[in-house]
Amino acid sequence: MGEGPLGEVKRAVVLLSGQGSNLQALLDATADAAFGVTVALVVSDRPEAGGLDRARRAGVPVAVVRPGDHADRDAFDATLRAVVAAARPDVVCLAGFMRILGSEFVRSFPDRILNTHPSLLPAFPGAHAVRDALAYGTRVTGCTVHLVDEQVDHGPVLFQAAVEVADGDDEASLHERIKREEHRLLPLAVRLVAHGQVRVDGRRVRIPAGADGRGVERGGQ
Ligand code: GRF
């Protein structure tokens, strides 16, 4: 495998439950060897997840870990941890994974798990962020790419992008525009975390200047 400008090619494991458009954005980015990250494994809790087909089409190994095959949440979490760890990830990416990870899982990959969420956190956490923003009548929402800690939709923020709510929006149309921003930001975040370019200082995340393509260092010194 070739080497990109950031050196050695790093390994990403992606967890998903749905159609996998964010996985696709990442796969598209990895097609350029200079990106320096390969998707080593895609894991889903749902065998019918469309994202698994995207992975298969790209020749990426897949695994299904079903909660229903396990006695309880701890057992599910333990299998998930083992499956992910076996792929030796430099970064673990939650891309529409609709399960809450157990503490043990989170502690197994410290500051190396990323999530993308379709709102400007801390507004509208939870499974219905786009619907909730519309119901609230907010004029601006967006997406947040953040590190995962032991609380839901809570860890330190790497990137956010704002998306205006249009008068005629329904959940699908608004989510579609939010996803466009997620597709832009998630691959950037995956690359940074995989290559150890992210410094976490409490809730503040420092990333190299220009890493989001806008030439601004978040957090400063
Ligand atoms: C994304 O909007 C993500 O933020 C949310 O679920 C959606 C997944 O979309 N958690 P996709 O499966 O990547 O298309």
GROMACS .gro file of C-alpha atoms and ligand atoms in nm:
model
  235
    1MET     CA    1   0.000   0.000   0.000
    2GLY     CA    2   0.126   0.346  -0.095
    3GLU     CA    3   0.211   0.630   0.137
    4GLY     CA    4   0.028   0.963   0.141
    5PRO     CA    5   0.176   1.293   0.257
    6LEU     CA    6   0.091   1.207   0.617
    7GLY     CA    7   0.314   0.895   0.601
    8GLU     CA    8   0.194   0.543   0.666
    9VAL     CA    9  -0.156   0.440   0.554
   10LYS     CA   10  -0.381   0.419   0.861
   11ARG     CA   11  -0.677   0.193   0.926
   12ALA     CA   12  -1.037   0.301   0.983
   13VAL     CA   13  -1.321   0.081   1.106
   14VAL     CA   14  -1.670   0.214   1.032
   15LEU     CA   15  -1.981   0.122   1.233
   16LEU     CA   16  -2.319   0.188   1.073
   17SER     CA   17  -2.685   0.090   1.082
   18GLY     CA   18  -2.828   0.252   0.771
   19GLN     CA   19  -2.777   0.345   0.411
   20GLY     CA   20  -2.416   0.449   0.456
   21SER     CA   21  -2.388   0.770   0.257
   22ASN     CA   22  -2.125   0.885   0.508
   23LEU     CA   23  -1.936   0.561   0.458
   24GLN     CA   24  -1.952   0.629   0.084
   25ALA     CA   25  -1.800   0.974   0.133
   26LEU     CA   26  -1.517   0.814   0.327
   27LEU     CA   27  -1.469   0.539   0.070
   28ASP     CA   28  -1.455   0.802  -0.205
   29ALA     CA   29  -1.189   0.993  -0.011
   30THR     CA   30  -0.981   0.678   0.046
   31ALA     CA   31  -0.976   0.611  -0.328
   32ASP     CA   32  -0.701   0.875  -0.343
   33ALA     CA   33  -0.386   0.714  -0.200
   34ALA     CA   34  -0.273   1.056  -0.076
   35PHE     CA   35  -0.562   1.047   0.174
   36GLY     CA   36  -0.353   0.804   0.379
   37VAL     CA   37  -0.641   0.605   0.531
   38THR     CA   38  -0.800   0.278   0.428
   39VAL     CA   39  -1.134   0.141   0.549
   40ALA     CA   40  -1.028  -0.193   0.697
   41LEU     CA   41  -1.371  -0.313   0.809
   42VAL     CA   42  -1.736  -0.207   0.814
   43VAL     CA   43  -1.949  -0.337   1.100
   44SER     CA   44  -2.324  -0.319   1.130
   45ASP     CA   45  -2.581  -0.420   1.391
   46ARG     CA   46  -2.831  -0.471   1.106
   47PRO     CA   47  -2.766  -0.728   0.832
   48GLU     CA   48  -2.995  -0.537   0.593
   49ALA     CA   49  -2.807  -0.206   0.629
   50GLY     CA   50  -2.746  -0.057   0.284
   51GLY     CA   51  -2.401   0.054   0.397
   52LEU     CA   52  -2.288  -0.310   0.398
   53ASP     CA   53  -2.355  -0.330   0.022
   54ARG     CA   54  -2.154  -0.014  -0.034
   55ALA     CA   55  -1.865  -0.174   0.157
   56ARG     CA   56  -1.891  -0.500  -0.038
   57ARG     CA   57  -1.894  -0.311  -0.368
   58ALA     CA   58  -1.574  -0.137  -0.260
   59GLY     CA   59  -1.415  -0.471  -0.163
   60VAL     CA   60  -1.410  -0.382   0.208
   61PRO     CA   61  -1.463  -0.668   0.457
   62VAL     CA   62  -1.788  -0.652   0.653
   63ALA     CA   63  -1.911  -0.795   0.982
   64VAL     CA   64  -2.257  -0.807   1.136
   65VAL     CA   65  -2.292  -0.807   1.513
   66ARG     CA   66  -2.657  -0.836   1.611
   67PRO     CA   67  -2.782  -0.737   1.956
   68GLY     CA   68  -3.045  -1.012   1.929
   69ASP     CA   69  -2.771  -1.278   1.916
   70HIS     CA   70  -2.644  -1.169   2.257
   71ALA     CA   71  -2.774  -1.228   2.609
   72ASP     CA   72  -2.748  -0.862   2.709
   73ARG     CA   73  -2.591  -0.527   2.622
   74ASP     CA   74  -2.259  -0.615   2.787
   75ALA     CA   75  -2.226  -0.929   2.578
   76PHE     CA   76  -2.310  -0.736   2.259
   77ASP     CA   77  -2.057  -0.470   2.353
   78ALA     CA   78  -1.788  -0.732   2.419
   79THR     CA   79  -1.836  -0.893   2.077
   80LEU     CA   80  -1.836  -0.556   1.908
   81ARG     CA   81  -1.514  -0.462   2.086
   82ALA     CA   82  -1.345  -0.786   1.986
   83VAL     CA   83  -1.453  -0.759   1.621
   84VAL     CA   84  -1.339  -0.398   1.595
   85ALA     CA   85  -1.011  -0.453   1.781
   86ALA     CA   86  -0.923  -0.748   1.556
   87ALA     CA   87  -0.918  -0.505   1.262
   88ARG     CA   88  -0.647  -0.297   1.441
   89PRO     CA   89  -0.809   0.043   1.384
   90ASP     CA   90  -0.627   0.373   1.413
   91VAL     CA   91  -0.970   0.536   1.412
   92VAL     CA   92  -1.320   0.402   1.474
   93CYS     CA   93  -1.591   0.595   1.293
   94LEU     CA   94  -1.960   0.590   1.384
   95ALA     CA   95  -2.141   0.679   1.063
   96GLY     CA   96  -2.510   0.647   1.141
   97PHE     CA   97  -2.461   0.372   1.401
   98MET     CA   98  -2.787   0.374   1.596
   99ARG     CA   99  -2.664   0.197   1.911
  100ILE     CA  100  -2.516   0.345   2.223
  101LEU     CA  101  -2.167   0.210   2.283
  102GLY     CA  102  -2.083   0.070   2.626
  103SER     CA  103  -1.819   0.231   2.846
  104GLU     CA  104  -1.580  -0.057   2.792
  105PHE     CA  105  -1.595  -0.005   2.418
  106VAL     CA  106  -1.531   0.368   2.451
  107ARG     CA  107  -1.239   0.308   2.689
  108SER     CA  108  -1.085   0.054   2.450
  109PHE     CA  109  -1.022   0.320   2.184
  110PRO     CA  110  -0.947   0.640   2.377
  111ASP     CA  111  -0.984   0.960   2.172
  112ARG     CA  112  -1.001   0.747   1.859
  113ILE     CA  113  -1.378   0.711   1.813
  114LEU     CA  114  -1.555   0.968   1.596
  115ASN     CA  115  -1.925   1.025   1.554
  116THR     CA  116  -2.119   1.241   1.312
  117HIS     CA  117  -2.445   1.385   1.436
  118PRO     CA  118  -2.702   1.582   1.232
  119SER     CA  119  -2.737   1.890   1.452
  120LEU     CA  120  -2.520   2.160   1.603
  121LEU     CA  121  -2.455   1.996   1.939
  122PRO     CA  122  -2.534   2.052   2.218
  123ALA     CA  123  -2.865   2.135   2.047
  124PHE     CA  124  -3.083   1.836   1.957
  125PRO     CA  125  -2.891   1.528   2.075
  126GLY     CA  126  -3.054   1.188   2.028
  127ALA     CA  127  -3.192   0.979   1.746
  128HIS     CA  128  -3.428   1.238   1.590
  129ALA     CA  129  -3.210   1.547   1.567
  130VAL     CA  130  -3.338   1.669   1.229
  131ARG     CA  131  -3.705   1.616   1.320
  132ASP     CA  132  -3.648   1.785   1.657
  133ALA     CA  133  -3.483   2.091   1.498
  134LEU     CA  134  -3.775   2.128   1.257
  135ALA     CA  135  -4.031   2.086   1.534
  136TYR     CA  136  -3.855   2.351   1.740
  137GLY     CA  137  -3.867   2.591   1.449
  138THR     CA  138  -3.495   2.662   1.454
  139ARG     CA  139  -3.369   2.869   1.158
  140VAL     CA  140  -3.021   2.719   1.154
  141THR     CA  141  -2.911   2.366   1.230
  142GLY     CA  142  -2.622   2.161   1.091
  143CYS     CA  143  -2.389   1.880   1.180
  144THR     CA  144  -2.126   1.802   1.440
  145VAL     CA  145  -1.831   1.567   1.404
  146HIS     CA  146  -1.704   1.486   1.750
  147LEU     CA  147  -1.499   1.242   1.953
  148VAL     CA  148  -1.704   0.988   2.143
  149ASP     CA  149  -1.696   0.982   2.521
  150GLU     CA  150  -1.910   0.786   2.764
  151GLN     CA  151  -2.210   1.020   2.728
  152VAL     CA  152  -2.436   1.021   2.424
  153ASP     CA  153  -2.370   1.291   2.159
  154HIS     CA  154  -2.139   1.468   2.400
  155GLY     CA  155  -1.764   1.430   2.333
  156PRO     CA  156  -1.519   1.705   2.223
  157VAL     CA  157  -1.607   1.870   1.892
  158LEU     CA  158  -1.377   1.857   1.588
  159PHE     CA  159  -1.594   2.017   1.323
  160GLN     CA  160  -1.933   2.177   1.289
  161ALA     CA  161  -2.110   2.321   0.988
  162ALA     CA  162  -2.427   2.527   0.987
  163VAL     CA  163  -2.719   2.459   0.753
  164GLU     CA  164  -3.010   2.700   0.713
  165VAL     CA  165  -3.362   2.566   0.747
  166ALA     CA  166  -3.575   2.659   0.445
  167ASP     CA  167  -3.946   2.736   0.481
  168GLY     CA  168  -4.047   2.441   0.270
  169ASP     CA  169  -3.815   2.188   0.436
  170ASP     CA  170  -3.935   1.854   0.560
  171GLU     CA  171  -3.717   1.611   0.754
  172ALA     CA  172  -3.586   1.442   0.438
  173SER     CA  173  -3.491   1.760   0.250
  174LEU     CA  174  -3.320   1.916   0.551
  175HIS     CA  175  -3.137   1.595   0.637
  176GLU     CA  176  -3.015   1.570   0.279
  177ARG     CA  177  -2.849   1.915   0.299
  178ILE     CA  178  -2.705   1.836   0.642
  179LYS     CA  179  -2.557   1.515   0.505
  180ARG     CA  180  -2.375   1.710   0.235
  181GLU     CA  181  -2.185   1.884   0.512
  182GLU     CA  182  -2.125   1.559   0.699
  183HIS     CA  183  -1.984   1.407   0.382
  184ARG     CA  184  -1.736   1.692   0.359
  185LEU     CA  185  -1.630   1.698   0.725
  186LEU     CA  186  -1.630   1.333   0.832
  187PRO     CA  187  -1.346   1.224   0.599
  188LEU     CA  188  -1.135   1.522   0.715
  189ALA     CA  189  -1.189   1.422   1.078
  190VAL     CA  190  -1.116   1.054   1.011
  191ARG     CA  191  -0.789   1.144   0.847
  192LEU     CA  192  -0.680   1.373   1.130
  193VAL     CA  193  -0.760   1.128   1.408
  194ALA     CA  194  -0.611   0.832   1.221
  195HIS     CA  195  -0.284   1.020   1.179
  196GLY     CA  196  -0.270   1.143   1.539
  197GLN     CA  197  -0.312   1.506   1.432
  198VAL     CA  198  -0.573   1.588   1.694
  199ARG     CA  199  -0.487   1.713   2.045
  200VAL     CA  200  -0.758   1.688   2.304
  201ASP     CA  201  -0.745   1.929   2.595
  202GLY     CA  202  -1.055   1.881   2.807
  203ARG     CA  203  -1.345   1.973   2.582
  204ARG     CA  204  -1.123   2.164   2.341
  205VAL     CA  205  -0.980   1.996   2.035
  206ARG     CA  206  -0.678   2.137   1.857
  207ILE     CA  207  -0.624   2.049   1.495
  208PRO     CA  208  -0.357   2.171   1.253
  209ALA     CA  209  -0.419   2.505   1.084
  210GLY     CA  210  -0.606   2.467   0.757
  211ALA     CA  211  -0.713   2.109   0.831
  212ASP     CA  212  -1.077   2.193   0.762
  213GLY     CA  213  -0.983   2.359   0.436
  214ARG     CA  214  -1.053   2.706   0.577
  215GLY     CA  215  -0.713   2.800   0.711
  216VAL     CA  216  -0.826   2.856   1.069
  217GLU     CA  217  -0.684   2.682   1.373
  218ARG     CA  218  -0.966   2.602   1.611
  219GLY     CA  219  -0.894   2.661   1.974
  220GLY     CA  220  -0.570   2.856   1.923
  221GLN     CA  221  -0.282   2.820   2.171
  222GRF     C1  222  -2.627   1.084   0.945
  222GRF     O1  223  -2.700   1.203   0.925
  222GRF     C2  224  -2.568   1.078   1.084
  222GRF     O2  225  -2.538   1.202   1.136
  222GRF     C3  226  -2.679   1.017   1.164
  222GRF     O3  227  -2.734   0.920   1.078
  222GRF     C4  228  -2.717   0.960   0.944
  222GRF     C5  229  -2.655   0.846   0.872
  222GRF     O4  230  -2.666   0.862   0.734
  222GRF     N1  231  -2.632   0.968   1.290
  222GRF     P1  232  -2.596   0.761   0.633
  222GRF     O5  233  -2.637   0.620   0.673
  222GRF     O6  234  -2.448   0.782   0.643
  222GRF     O7  235  -2.650   0.798   0.498
   0.00000   0.00000   0.00000
